[in-house]
XYZ file of C-alpha atoms in Angstrom:
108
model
C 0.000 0.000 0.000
C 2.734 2.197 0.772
C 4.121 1.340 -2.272
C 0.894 3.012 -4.415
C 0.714 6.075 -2.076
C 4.075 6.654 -2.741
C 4.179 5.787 -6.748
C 0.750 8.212 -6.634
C 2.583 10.820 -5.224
C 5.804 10.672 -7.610
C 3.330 11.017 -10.192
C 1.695 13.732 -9.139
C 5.079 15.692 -8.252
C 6.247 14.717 -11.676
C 2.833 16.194 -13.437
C 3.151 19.457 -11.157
C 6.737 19.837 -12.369
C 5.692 19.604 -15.986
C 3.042 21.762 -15.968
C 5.176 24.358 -14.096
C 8.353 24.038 -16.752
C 5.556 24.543 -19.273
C 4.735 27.387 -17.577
C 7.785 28.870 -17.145
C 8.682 28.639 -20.897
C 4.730 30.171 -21.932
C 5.960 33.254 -19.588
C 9.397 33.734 -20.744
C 8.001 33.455 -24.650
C 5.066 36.020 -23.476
C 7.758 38.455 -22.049
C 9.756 38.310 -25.611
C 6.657 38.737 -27.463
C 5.519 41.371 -25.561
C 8.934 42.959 -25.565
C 9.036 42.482 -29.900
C 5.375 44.265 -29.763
C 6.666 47.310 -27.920
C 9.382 47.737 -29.929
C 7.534 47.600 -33.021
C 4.726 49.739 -31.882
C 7.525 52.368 -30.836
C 8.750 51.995 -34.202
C 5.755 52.613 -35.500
C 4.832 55.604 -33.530
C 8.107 57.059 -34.260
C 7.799 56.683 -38.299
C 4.112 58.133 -37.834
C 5.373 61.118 -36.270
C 7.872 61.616 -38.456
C 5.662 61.236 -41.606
C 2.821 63.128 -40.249
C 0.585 60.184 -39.918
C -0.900 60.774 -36.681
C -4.427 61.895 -35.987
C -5.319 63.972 -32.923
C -7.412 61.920 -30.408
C -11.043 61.204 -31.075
C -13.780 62.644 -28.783
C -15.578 60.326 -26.613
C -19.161 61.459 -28.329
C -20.297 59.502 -31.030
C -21.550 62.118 -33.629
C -18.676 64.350 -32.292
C -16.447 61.169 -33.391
C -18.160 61.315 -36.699
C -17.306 64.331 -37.852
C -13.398 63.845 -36.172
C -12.944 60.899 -38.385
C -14.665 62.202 -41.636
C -12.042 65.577 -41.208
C -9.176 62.917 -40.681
C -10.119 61.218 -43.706
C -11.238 63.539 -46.151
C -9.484 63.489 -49.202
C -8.051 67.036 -50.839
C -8.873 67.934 -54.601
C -6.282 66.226 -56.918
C -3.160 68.688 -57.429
C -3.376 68.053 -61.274
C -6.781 69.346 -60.640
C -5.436 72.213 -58.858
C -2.509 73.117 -61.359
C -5.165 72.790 -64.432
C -7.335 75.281 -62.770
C -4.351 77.798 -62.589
C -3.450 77.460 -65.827
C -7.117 77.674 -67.157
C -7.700 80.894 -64.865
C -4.247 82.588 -64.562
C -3.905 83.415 -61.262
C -3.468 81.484 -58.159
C -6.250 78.888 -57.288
C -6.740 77.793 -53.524
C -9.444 75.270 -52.679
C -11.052 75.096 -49.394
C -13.553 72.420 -47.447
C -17.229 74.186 -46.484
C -20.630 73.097 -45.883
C -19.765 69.821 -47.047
C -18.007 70.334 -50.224
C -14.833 72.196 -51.528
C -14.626 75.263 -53.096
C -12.227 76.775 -55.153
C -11.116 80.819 -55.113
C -9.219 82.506 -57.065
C -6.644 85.130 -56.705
C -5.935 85.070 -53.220
């Protein structure tokens, strides 16, 4: 009987000591992954600021957050547009976003 209890036991030790190396190795792999995303993300950030890819922080209201996003994401009239337009009026064009569409001036 003492022979079970104690062949039990060895088992159990030896499962517990698996399951802890296993953990071990998930939490050093974990800290190098989490390390790798950091340093990626800073990389990231850091070629974002550079390029002037960042976009100021959304508001927490949902319509406000609308509008935020369709600003950030609004695309300007084409330069070749632009250029063409000079050349066609002769004098300097500048275009503008209002009321939901552009508009162009000239001479300014």
């Amino acid at each position: 009987m003492k022979r079970i209890a104690l062949f039990v036991v060895l088992c159990v030790l030896a499962a517990a000591v698996a399951v802890g190396v296993q953990a071990w190795r998930w939490r050093e792999r974990k800290l190098k992954e989490d390390a790798r995303n950091s340093e990626e993300s800073a990389a990231e950030n850091t070629a974002a600021g550079r390029l002037g890819l960042k976009t100021p922080p959304l508001p927490p209201h949902p319509l406000d957050r609308r509008i935020a996003l369709d600003d950030a994401l609004r695309l300007e009239p084409d330069r070749r547009f632009l250029l063409a337009a000079r050349e066609l009026a002769g004098a300097d064009v500048a275009a503008r976003f209002s009321d939901g569409r552009w508009i162009l001036s000239l001479g300014q």
